[in-house]
């Protein structure tokens, strides 16, 4: 065994064991107390905001017709969930939106990653296509949604298309940047070890660009949802966006908020899945806080 | 020229001019003549930033000389040769690969079957004392251990030319001495020719057969000193011998002047 591998933990449980243990325990207790405090404060903030909202609405300080109130929103969600919406069962709407967003996201990510890495690796492509991509990026892409509606009709295709254009650019730019910022030493090292250009792309550039790409995946899933919702809002036969526009059309403020709440839950769940995947994929990375503390 | 009798590495009047971001040319090395015999351990010392590393990139084929010739095994260098190994100053291990996978990388890149690559990698991991760490990721290792991974990853390709660019300068002093011994141990018996760039004169004398002193940048060879200390050497013991101090004094009188020039220039820039 080498000296630099000797454990440091052995120091704690030796000589003045009792005092040391006591201190460790009290430190643990303090950490736990703080944790409870944070959680408790969080709940308190939520209850406070919702309570104030409810109270203001009931007391007539804000107009319940415009601003609705938490109890009504909850009631709306409950009605939708148990009796279905005017457009059909609630889960159909949720699934329609999720399906469009997911499909758009996957397509946009694929296109963005492949093009980003290709342009990051092949100087010629980057020089030729660079200005065009800049122009497309400068365009406010959400205005393409009505055009897609004309092109692809009321079905899911138009929503998928708007999700794709929203997702593509952040992913593309991150992949491009990631491919460009690869540590030169790693590339030189791999070349000396005998790697071909192809091997460098697949085994050096792509792995080291993944942390860049993953950063953009978090943001871009939100964009995919926006694309799907806006597409549905403009014209659709089902989906959460349709719920929003239908509720708005019937002056049902609670319906608009309820759709928003459902959307937020869906987005948070997707975020959770993504974080989980990221943890599995980046086991090779040092944890942020550092191991030695 | 017969490639059997030709020296391992030969630089003839090699110069390298880089273009700085502002567009002005910057001469890193000029008119460099250097010969490394087969199986010889040559250390290159010079003031910091004088262009020592450029010499290595020319020999490795990562860069081409602007002028002059670079020959490896009697043949002009074109692209990266198969039998060259390079150990960098910072560790160039792949952070997303485990220790074993890092050492396997070279043979795998060269098309060695997985099973055989794994066996060879394990052998070298054992030689550098990391056999118990093969499943770890680089960030879980100390600096010295990571350096050993780099060494194993380089030696597993069985290089005939070994280029080392201040490989131990990022390590603490004790680890550095250990690693120097380990390097000599790994190198002995491979018959590889080594070019070892360093700014540490003691290290260069303890390791090398020949110490090349470079001038302040743009670098060229100033003087070459033969080191006649017997092998096998133990770095810590070599340092205590009187011959060592004599050689040290002799080389330092040559090197110190260049260091002074570099420092004065630096002061001139700062003013």
Coordinates of C-alpha atoms in Angstrom, one line a residue:
Chain A
X1 CA 0.0 0.0 0.0
X2 CA 1.2 3.5 -0.7
X3 CA 1.2 6.2 1.9
X4 CA -1.2 8.4 0.0
X5 CA -3.9 5.8 0.2
X6 CA -4.0 5.5 4.0
X7 CA -7.5 6.2 5.5
X8 CA -8.1 9.5 7.3
X9 CA -11.1 8.2 9.2
X10 CA -9.1 6.2 11.6
X11 CA -8.1 9.3 13.5
X12 CA -11.6 10.0 14.8
X13 CA -12.6 6.8 16.5
X14 CA -9.3 6.4 18.5
X15 CA -8.1 8.1 21.7
X16 CA -10.7 10.6 23.2
X17 CA -13.5 8.5 21.7
X18 CA -16.3 9.7 23.9
X19 CA -15.8 13.4 23.4
X20 CA -15.2 13.0 19.7
X21 CA -18.4 11.0 19.3
X22 CA -20.4 13.4 21.3
X23 CA -19.2 16.3 19.1
X24 CA -20.0 14.3 15.9
X25 CA -23.5 13.5 17.2
X26 CA -24.3 17.1 18.2
X27 CA -23.1 18.2 14.8
X28 CA -25.4 15.8 13.1
X29 CA -28.3 17.0 15.3
X30 CA -27.6 20.6 14.3
X31 CA -27.5 19.6 10.6
X32 CA -30.8 17.8 11.0
X33 CA -32.4 20.7 12.8
X34 CA -31.4 23.1 10.1
X35 CA -32.9 20.8 7.5
X36 CA -36.2 20.7 9.3
X37 CA -36.2 24.4 9.6
X38 CA -35.6 24.9 5.9
X39 CA -38.4 22.4 5.0
X40 CA -40.8 24.0 7.5
X41 CA -40.1 27.5 6.2
X42 CA -40.7 26.3 2.6
X43 CA -44.1 24.9 3.5
X44 CA -44.9 28.1 5.4
X45 CA -44.1 30.3 2.4
X46 CA -46.4 28.2 0.2
X47 CA -49.2 28.2 2.8
X48 CA -48.8 31.9 3.3
X49 CA -49.0 32.8 -0.4
X50 CA -51.9 30.5 -1.1
X51 CA -53.7 31.6 2.1
X52 CA -53.3 35.3 1.3
X53 CA -54.5 34.7 -2.3
X54 CA -57.6 32.9 -1.0
X55 CA -58.3 35.5 1.6
X56 CA -57.9 38.4 -0.7
X57 CA -60.2 36.8 -3.2
X58 CA -62.9 36.0 -0.7
X59 CA -62.7 39.4 0.9
X60 CA -63.1 41.0 -2.5
X61 CA -59.7 42.8 -2.3
X62 CA -58.9 41.3 -5.7
X63 CA -61.5 40.3 -8.2
X64 CA -62.1 36.6 -8.0
X65 CA -63.4 36.6 -11.5
X66 CA -60.1 37.7 -12.9
X67 CA -57.7 36.2 -10.3
X68 CA -59.7 33.2 -9.2
X69 CA -58.5 31.6 -5.9
X70 CA -56.7 28.4 -4.9
X71 CA -59.8 26.5 -3.7
X72 CA -61.5 27.1 -7.1
X73 CA -58.4 26.1 -9.0
X74 CA -58.1 22.9 -6.9
X75 CA -61.8 22.3 -7.5
X76 CA -61.3 22.7 -11.2
X77 CA -58.4 20.3 -11.3
X78 CA -60.5 17.8 -9.3
X79 CA -63.5 18.2 -11.7
X80 CA -61.3 17.7 -14.7
X81 CA -59.6 14.7 -13.2
X82 CA -62.8 13.0 -12.1
X83 CA -65.3 14.0 -14.8
X84 CA -63.0 14.9 -17.7
X85 CA -62.7 18.1 -19.5
X86 CA -65.0 19.5 -22.2
X87 CA -62.4 18.2 -24.7
X88 CA -62.2 14.7 -23.2
X89 CA -60.5 13.0 -20.3
X90 CA -57.8 15.0 -18.5
X91 CA -55.0 12.4 -19.0
X92 CA -55.6 12.5 -22.8
X93 CA -54.9 16.2 -22.7
X94 CA -51.8 15.8 -20.6
X95 CA -50.5 13.0 -22.7
X96 CA -51.1 14.9 -25.9
X97 CA -49.0 17.8 -24.7
X98 CA -46.3 15.5 -23.2
X99 CA -46.1 13.5 -26.4
X100 CA -45.7 16.5 -28.6
X101 CA -43.1 18.0 -26.3
X102 CA -41.2 14.8 -25.9
X103 CA -41.1 14.1 -29.6
X104 CA -40.1 17.6 -30.4
X105 CA -37.5 17.6 -27.7
X106 CA -35.9 14.3 -28.8
X107 CA -35.8 15.4 -32.5
X108 CA -34.5 18.8 -31.6
X109 CA -31.8 17.4 -29.3
X110 CA -30.7 14.9 -31.9
X111 CA -30.4 17.5 -34.6
X112 CA -28.8 20.0 -32.3
X113 CA -26.2 17.5 -30.9
X114 CA -25.3 16.0 -34.3
X115 CA -25.0 19.4 -36.1
X116 CA -23.3 21.0 -33.1
X117 CA -20.6 18.3 -32.9
X118 CA -20.2 18.2 -36.6
X119 CA -19.7 22.0 -36.9
X120 CA -17.5 22.0 -33.8
X121 CA -15.2 19.4 -35.4
X122 CA -15.3 20.4 -39.1
X123 CA -14.0 23.9 -39.4
X124 CA -15.2 24.2 -43.0
X125 CA -18.8 23.4 -42.1
X126 CA -18.7 25.9 -39.3
X127 CA -17.3 28.6 -41.6
X128 CA -19.9 28.0 -44.3
X129 CA -23.0 27.5 -42.1
X130 CA -22.1 29.8 -39.2
X131 CA -23.8 33.0 -40.5
X132 CA -27.0 31.3 -41.5
X133 CA -27.4 29.7 -38.1
X134 CA -26.8 33.1 -36.5
X135 CA -29.6 34.6 -38.6
X136 CA -32.0 31.8 -37.8
X137 CA -31.2 32.1 -34.1
X138 CA -31.9 35.9 -34.2
X139 CA -35.4 35.2 -35.5
X140 CA -38.0 35.1 -32.7
X141 CA -38.9 31.5 -33.4
X142 CA -42.1 31.4 -31.5
X143 CA -43.8 33.3 -34.4
X144 CA -43.1 30.3 -36.5
X145 CA -45.9 28.4 -34.6
X146 CA -48.8 29.9 -36.7
X147 CA -46.8 29.1 -39.9
X148 CA -46.4 25.5 -38.8
X149 CA -50.1 25.3 -38.1
X150 CA -50.7 26.3 -41.7
X151 CA -48.1 23.8 -43.0
X152 CA -48.9 20.8 -40.8
X153 CA -52.5 21.3 -39.7
X154 CA -54.2 21.0 -36.3
X155 CA -52.7 17.7 -35.5
X156 CA -49.6 17.0 -33.3
X157 CA -47.1 17.6 -36.2
X158 CA -47.4 21.4 -36.0
X159 CA -46.7 21.4 -32.3
X160 CA -43.8 19.0 -32.6
X161 CA -42.3 21.3 -35.2
X162 CA -42.5 24.4 -33.0
X163 CA -41.0 22.4 -30.1
X164 CA -38.2 21.3 -32.4
X165 CA -37.2 24.8 -33.5
X166 CA -37.2 26.0 -29.9
X167 CA -35.2 23.1 -28.6
X168 CA -32.7 22.9 -31.5
X169 CA -30.8 26.2 -31.0
X170 CA -29.8 26.0 -27.3
X171 CA -28.8 22.4 -27.7
X172 CA -26.9 23.2 -30.9
X173 CA -25.0 26.1 -29.5
X174 CA -24.0 24.1 -26.4
X175 CA -22.9 21.1 -28.4
X176 CA -20.9 23.3 -30.7
X177 CA -19.3 25.1 -27.8
X178 CA -18.6 21.8 -26.1
X179 CA -16.9 20.4 -29.1
X180 CA -14.8 23.5 -29.5
X181 CA -13.8 23.7 -25.9
X182 CA -12.4 20.2 -25.6
X183 CA -9.2 20.2 -23.7
X184 CA -6.4 20.4 -26.3
X185 CA -4.2 18.2 -24.1
X186 CA -6.7 15.4 -24.2
X187 CA -7.0 15.6 -28.0
X188 CA -3.2 15.7 -28.4
X189 CA -2.8 12.9 -25.9
X190 CA -5.3 10.7 -27.7
X191 CA -3.6 11.4 -31.1
X192 CA -0.2 10.4 -29.6
X193 CA -1.8 7.2 -28.2
X194 CA -2.9 6.4 -31.7
X195 CA -6.5 7.6 -32.1
X196 CA -7.8 8.3 -35.5
X197 CA -9.9 11.4 -36.2
X198 CA -13.1 9.4 -35.9
X199 CA -12.0 7.9 -32.6
X200 CA -11.2 11.4 -31.3
X201 CA -14.7 12.5 -32.2
X202 CA -16.5 9.6 -30.6
X203 CA -14.2 8.9 -27.6
X204 CA -12.8 12.3 -26.7
X205 CA -14.9 15.1 -28.1
X206 CA -18.4 13.7 -27.5
X207 CA -17.7 12.5 -23.9
X208 CA -16.2 15.8 -22.9
X209 CA -19.0 17.8 -24.6
X210 CA -21.7 15.8 -22.8
X211 CA -21.6 18.0 -19.7
X212 CA -22.2 21.1 -22.0
X213 CA -25.0 19.3 -23.8
X214 CA -26.7 18.2 -20.5
X215 CA -26.8 21.8 -19.3
X216 CA -28.8 22.6 -22.4
X217 CA -31.1 19.6 -22.0
X218 CA -32.6 21.0 -18.8
X219 CA -33.4 24.3 -20.3
X220 CA -34.5 22.9 -23.6
X221 CA -37.2 20.5 -22.2
X222 CA -38.9 23.6 -20.8
X223 CA -38.7 25.1 -24.3
X224 CA -40.2 22.0 -25.8
X225 CA -43.2 22.3 -23.5
X226 CA -43.5 26.0 -24.4
X227 CA -43.5 25.1 -28.1
X228 CA -46.1 22.4 -27.6
X229 CA -48.4 24.6 -25.5
X230 CA -48.2 27.6 -27.7
X231 CA -48.9 25.4 -30.7
X232 CA -52.0 24.0 -29.0
X233 CA -53.1 27.4 -27.8
X234 CA -53.1 28.7 -31.4
X235 CA -55.1 25.8 -32.7
X236 CA -55.5 22.1 -31.7
X237 CA -57.9 19.3 -31.1
X238 CA -56.5 18.4 -27.7
X239 CA -53.8 19.2 -25.2
X240 CA -53.2 21.4 -22.2
X241 CA -52.8 24.5 -24.4
X242 CA -56.2 23.9 -25.7
X243 CA -57.5 23.7 -22.2
X244 CA -56.0 27.1 -21.5
X245 CA -57.5 28.7 -24.6
X246 CA -60.9 27.0 -24.0
X247 CA -60.9 28.2 -20.4
X248 CA -60.0 31.6 -21.5
X249 CA -62.7 31.6 -24.1
X250 CA -65.3 30.8 -21.5
X251 CA -63.9 33.3 -19.0
X252 CA -62.9 30.5 -16.7
X253 CA -59.8 32.0 -14.9
X254 CA -59.6 28.9 -12.6
X255 CA -59.3 26.7 -15.7
X256 CA -56.3 28.7 -17.0
X257 CA -54.5 28.5 -13.6
X258 CA -55.4 24.8 -13.3
X259 CA -53.8 24.0 -16.6
X260 CA -50.8 25.9 -15.5
X261 CA -50.5 23.9 -12.3
X262 CA -50.8 20.6 -14.2
X263 CA -48.1 21.8 -16.6
X264 CA -45.8 22.8 -13.8
X265 CA -46.1 19.3 -12.2
X266 CA -45.4 17.7 -15.6
X267 CA -42.3 19.9 -16.1
X268 CA -41.0 19.2 -12.6
X269 CA -41.4 15.4 -13.1
X270 CA -39.5 15.5 -16.4
X271 CA -36.8 17.6 -14.7
X272 CA -36.5 15.0 -12.0
X273 CA -36.1 12.2 -14.5
X274 CA -33.4 14.2 -16.4
X275 CA -31.5 14.9 -13.2
X276 CA -31.6 11.2 -12.3
X277 CA -30.2 10.2 -15.7
X278 CA -27.5 12.9 -15.5
X279 CA -26.3 11.5 -12.1
X280 CA -26.0 8.0 -13.6
X281 CA -24.1 9.3 -16.7
X282 CA -21.7 11.6 -14.8
X283 CA -20.4 9.2 -12.2
X284 CA -16.9 10.0 -13.4
X285 CA -17.3 13.6 -12.3
X286 CA -16.2 14.8 -8.9
X287 CA -19.1 15.9 -6.8
X288 CA -19.5 19.7 -6.6
X289 CA -18.8 20.0 -2.9
X290 CA -15.6 17.9 -3.1
X291 CA -14.9 14.5 -1.6
X292 CA -12.5 15.5 1.1
X293 CA -14.9 17.5 3.4
Chain B
X1 CA 20.8 6.4 -44.7
X2 CA 20.4 3.2 -42.9
X3 CA 17.6 3.3 -40.4
X4 CA 19.3 0.7 -38.2
X5 CA 22.4 2.8 -37.5
X6 CA 20.9 6.2 -37.6
X7 CA 20.3 8.0 -34.3
X8 CA 16.8 7.7 -32.7
X9 CA 16.1 11.4 -33.0
X10 CA 17.8 14.1 -35.0
X11 CA 16.9 17.7 -35.4
X12 CA 18.9 19.7 -38.0
X13 CA 18.5 23.4 -38.1
X14 CA 14.9 23.1 -37.0
X15 CA 13.0 26.4 -36.4
X16 CA 9.4 26.9 -35.4
X17 CA 7.5 30.1 -35.9
X18 CA 4.1 30.5 -34.4
X19 CA 1.6 33.2 -35.2
X20 CA 0.4 35.0 -32.1
X21 CA -3.3 36.0 -31.9
X22 CA -2.4 39.5 -32.8
X23 CA -0.8 38.2 -36.0
X24 CA 2.8 38.9 -35.2
X25 CA 5.2 36.0 -35.7
X26 CA 6.7 34.5 -32.6
X27 CA 9.8 32.3 -32.9
X28 CA 9.7 29.5 -30.4
X29 CA 12.9 27.7 -31.4
X30 CA 15.5 28.6 -34.0
X31 CA 18.2 26.7 -35.7
X32 CA 18.0 23.7 -33.4
X33 CA 20.6 20.9 -33.7
X34 CA 20.1 18.0 -31.4
X35 CA 20.8 14.3 -31.6
X36 CA 19.5 11.6 -29.4
X37 CA 21.0 8.1 -29.7
X38 CA 19.0 4.9 -29.4
X39 CA 18.3 4.1 -25.8
X40 CA 19.7 7.4 -24.6
X41 CA 18.0 9.5 -21.9
X42 CA 18.4 13.1 -22.8
X43 CA 17.2 15.9 -20.5
X44 CA 16.6 19.3 -21.9
X45 CA 16.8 22.2 -19.5
X46 CA 16.3 25.9 -20.1
X47 CA 14.7 29.0 -18.7
X48 CA 10.9 28.9 -18.4
X49 CA 9.0 29.7 -21.5
X50 CA 12.0 29.4 -23.8
X51 CA 10.5 26.9 -26.2
X52 CA 11.6 23.6 -24.7
X53 CA 8.1 22.1 -25.1
X54 CA 8.0 23.1 -28.8
X55 CA 11.0 20.8 -29.4
X56 CA 8.9 17.9 -28.2
X57 CA 5.9 18.8 -30.3
X58 CA 8.2 18.9 -33.3
X59 CA 9.6 15.4 -32.6
X60 CA 6.1 14.0 -31.8
X61 CA 4.7 15.2 -35.1
X62 CA 2.0 17.3 -33.4
X63 CA 3.6 20.3 -35.1
X64 CA 5.7 20.6 -38.2
X65 CA 9.0 22.7 -38.2
X66 CA 8.8 25.9 -40.1
X67 CA 12.4 25.3 -41.3
X68 CA 14.9 22.6 -41.1
X69 CA 14.5 18.8 -40.6
X70 CA 13.3 16.6 -37.8
X71 CA 14.2 12.9 -38.2
X72 CA 13.0 10.0 -36.1
X73 CA 14.8 6.8 -36.8
X74 CA 16.5 8.4 -39.8
X75 CA 13.1 9.2 -41.4
X76 CA 11.6 12.7 -41.6
X77 CA 8.7 13.1 -39.3
X78 CA 5.3 13.3 -41.0
X79 CA 2.3 13.1 -38.8
X80 CA 2.3 11.2 -35.5
X81 CA 4.5 8.1 -35.5
X82 CA 3.3 4.8 -34.0
X83 CA 6.2 4.3 -31.6
X84 CA 6.1 7.7 -29.9
X85 CA 4.9 8.2 -26.4
X86 CA 4.2 11.6 -24.8
X87 CA 3.8 12.4 -21.1
X88 CA 2.4 15.9 -20.6
X89 CA 2.9 18.3 -17.7
X90 CA -0.7 18.3 -16.7
X91 CA -2.2 14.8 -16.6
X92 CA -3.9 14.1 -19.9
X93 CA -6.0 11.2 -18.6
X94 CA -9.6 10.9 -19.7
X95 CA -11.7 11.9 -16.7
X96 CA -14.7 9.9 -17.8
X97 CA -12.8 6.6 -18.1
X98 CA -11.7 4.4 -15.2
X99 CA -8.1 3.8 -14.5
X100 CA -8.0 0.5 -16.4
X101 CA -9.9 1.9 -19.3
X102 CA -7.5 4.8 -19.5
X103 CA -4.5 2.5 -19.7
X104 CA -6.3 0.4 -22.3
X105 CA -7.0 3.4 -24.5
X106 CA -3.7 3.4 -26.4
X107 CA -3.9 -0.3 -27.5
X108 CA -7.6 0.0 -28.2
X109 CA -7.0 3.0 -30.4
X110 CA -4.5 0.9 -32.3
X111 CA -6.9 -1.9 -32.8
X112 CA -5.6 -4.4 -30.2
X113 CA -8.5 -6.8 -29.2
X114 CA -10.2 -5.9 -26.0
X115 CA -9.0 -9.0 -24.0
X116 CA -5.4 -8.5 -24.9
X117 CA -5.5 -4.8 -24.3
X118 CA -7.0 -5.4 -20.8
X119 CA -4.2 -7.9 -20.0
X120 CA -1.5 -5.6 -21.1
X121 CA -3.1 -2.7 -19.2
X122 CA -3.3 -4.8 -16.0
X123 CA 0.4 -5.7 -16.3
X124 CA 1.4 -2.0 -16.5
X125 CA -1.0 -1.0 -13.7
X126 CA 0.7 -3.6 -11.6
X127 CA 4.1 -2.2 -12.5
X128 CA 3.1 1.2 -11.3
X129 CA 1.4 -0.2 -8.2
X130 CA -2.1 0.8 -9.1
X131 CA -3.6 -2.7 -9.6
X132 CA -6.0 -2.2 -6.8
X133 CA -7.3 1.1 -8.3
X134 CA -8.4 -0.1 -11.7
X135 CA -12.1 0.7 -11.2
X136 CA -11.5 4.2 -9.9
X137 CA -12.0 7.4 -11.8
X138 CA -9.1 9.8 -12.1
X139 CA -10.8 12.4 -9.8
X140 CA -10.7 9.8 -7.0
X141 CA -6.9 9.6 -7.2
X142 CA -4.1 11.8 -5.9
X143 CA -1.9 13.8 -8.3
X144 CA 0.9 11.2 -8.0
X145 CA -1.4 8.3 -8.7
X146 CA -2.8 10.1 -11.8
X147 CA 0.7 10.6 -13.0
X148 CA 1.3 6.9 -12.7
X149 CA -1.8 6.3 -14.7
X150 CA -0.3 8.5 -17.4
X151 CA 3.0 6.7 -17.3
X152 CA 1.2 3.3 -17.6
X153 CA -1.0 4.5 -20.4
X154 CA 2.2 5.7 -22.2
X155 CA 4.3 2.6 -21.6
X156 CA 1.6 0.2 -22.5
X157 CA 2.0 1.2 -26.1
X158 CA 5.7 0.2 -25.9
X159 CA 7.1 3.4 -27.3
X160 CA 10.6 3.5 -28.8
X161 CA 10.6 7.3 -28.4
X162 CA 9.5 8.7 -25.1
X163 CA 8.8 12.4 -24.9
X164 CA 8.2 14.0 -21.5
X165 CA 7.2 17.6 -21.0
X166 CA 8.0 18.5 -17.4
X167 CA 6.0 15.5 -16.4
X168 CA 6.5 15.8 -12.6
X169 CA 6.5 19.6 -12.2
X170 CA 3.0 19.6 -10.8
X171 CA 3.8 17.1 -8.0
X172 CA 5.1 17.8 -4.6
X173 CA 8.8 17.3 -3.9
X174 CA 8.7 13.9 -2.2
X175 CA 6.3 12.4 -4.8
X176 CA 8.5 13.8 -7.5
X177 CA 11.6 12.0 -6.2
X178 CA 9.6 8.8 -6.0
X179 CA 8.2 9.2 -9.5
X180 CA 11.7 9.8 -10.9
X181 CA 12.9 6.5 -9.5
X182 CA 9.8 4.8 -10.8
X183 CA 10.4 6.3 -14.2
X184 CA 14.0 5.1 -14.3
X185 CA 12.7 1.7 -13.3
X186 CA 10.0 1.5 -15.9
X187 CA 12.4 2.8 -18.6
X188 CA 15.2 0.4 -17.9
X189 CA 14.9 -2.6 -20.2
X190 CA 12.6 -0.9 -22.7
X191 CA 15.4 0.4 -24.8
X192 CA 13.4 3.5 -25.5
X193 CA 15.1 6.8 -26.2
X194 CA 13.9 9.6 -23.9
X195 CA 13.7 13.3 -24.3
X196 CA 12.8 14.8 -20.9
X197 CA 12.1 18.5 -20.7
X198 CA 12.4 20.1 -17.3
X199 CA 13.3 23.3 -15.6
X200 CA 14.7 21.4 -12.6
X201 CA 18.4 21.0 -13.1
X202 CA 18.8 18.5 -10.3
X203 CA 16.1 16.3 -11.7
X204 CA 17.8 16.4 -15.2
X205 CA 21.2 15.4 -13.9
X206 CA 19.8 12.6 -11.7
X207 CA 17.9 11.1 -14.6
X208 CA 19.8 11.7 -17.8
X209 CA 22.8 10.5 -19.8
X210 CA 23.1 13.9 -21.5
X211 CA 21.8 17.3 -20.4
X212 CA 21.1 19.8 -23.1
X213 CA 21.1 23.5 -22.0
X214 CA 18.9 25.7 -24.1
X215 CA 19.3 29.5 -24.5
X216 CA 16.7 32.1 -23.5
X217 CA 13.9 32.1 -26.1
X218 CA 13.9 31.8 -29.0
X219 CA 15.5 28.6 -27.9
X220 CA 18.5 26.9 -29.4
X221 CA 21.0 24.5 -28.0
X222 CA 23.6 26.3 -26.0
X223 CA 25.7 23.5 -24.5
X224 CA 25.5 19.7 -24.1
X225 CA 26.9 18.0 -21.0
X226 CA 27.5 14.3 -20.7
X227 CA 26.5 12.8 -17.3
X228 CA 28.8 9.9 -16.4
X229 CA 27.0 8.8 -13.2
X230 CA 26.7 5.0 -13.1
X231 CA 23.3 3.3 -13.5
X232 CA 21.1 2.0 -12.0
X233 CA 20.6 5.2 -10.1
X234 CA 18.5 6.1 -7.1
X235 CA 17.6 9.8 -7.4
X236 CA 17.9 10.7 -3.7
X237 CA 21.3 9.0 -3.4
X238 CA 22.7 10.4 -6.6
X239 CA 22.0 13.9 -5.3
X240 CA 24.4 13.4 -2.4
X241 CA 27.5 12.4 -4.4
X242 CA 30.3 14.9 -4.9
X243 CA 30.3 14.3 -8.7
X244 CA 26.7 15.4 -8.7
X245 CA 27.5 18.7 -7.1
X246 CA 30.4 19.3 -9.5
X247 CA 28.3 18.6 -12.5
X248 CA 25.5 20.7 -11.1
X249 CA 27.9 23.7 -10.6
X250 CA 29.3 23.3 -14.1
X251 CA 25.9 23.2 -15.8
X252 CA 24.4 25.9 -13.6
X253 CA 27.1 28.3 -14.7
X254 CA 25.9 27.8 -18.2
X255 CA 22.1 27.7 -17.5
X256 CA 22.1 30.5 -14.9
X257 CA 23.2 33.0 -17.5
X258 CA 20.2 32.2 -19.7
X259 CA 17.8 32.3 -16.7
X260 CA 19.2 35.8 -15.9
X261 CA 18.6 37.0 -19.4
X262 CA 15.1 35.7 -19.4
X263 CA 14.4 37.3 -16.0
X264 CA 15.8 40.7 -17.1
X265 CA 13.6 40.5 -20.2
X266 CA 10.6 39.7 -18.1
X267 CA 11.3 42.8 -15.9
X268 CA 11.7 44.9 -19.1
X269 CA 8.3 43.8 -20.2
X270 CA 6.7 44.5 -16.8
X271 CA 8.2 48.0 -16.7

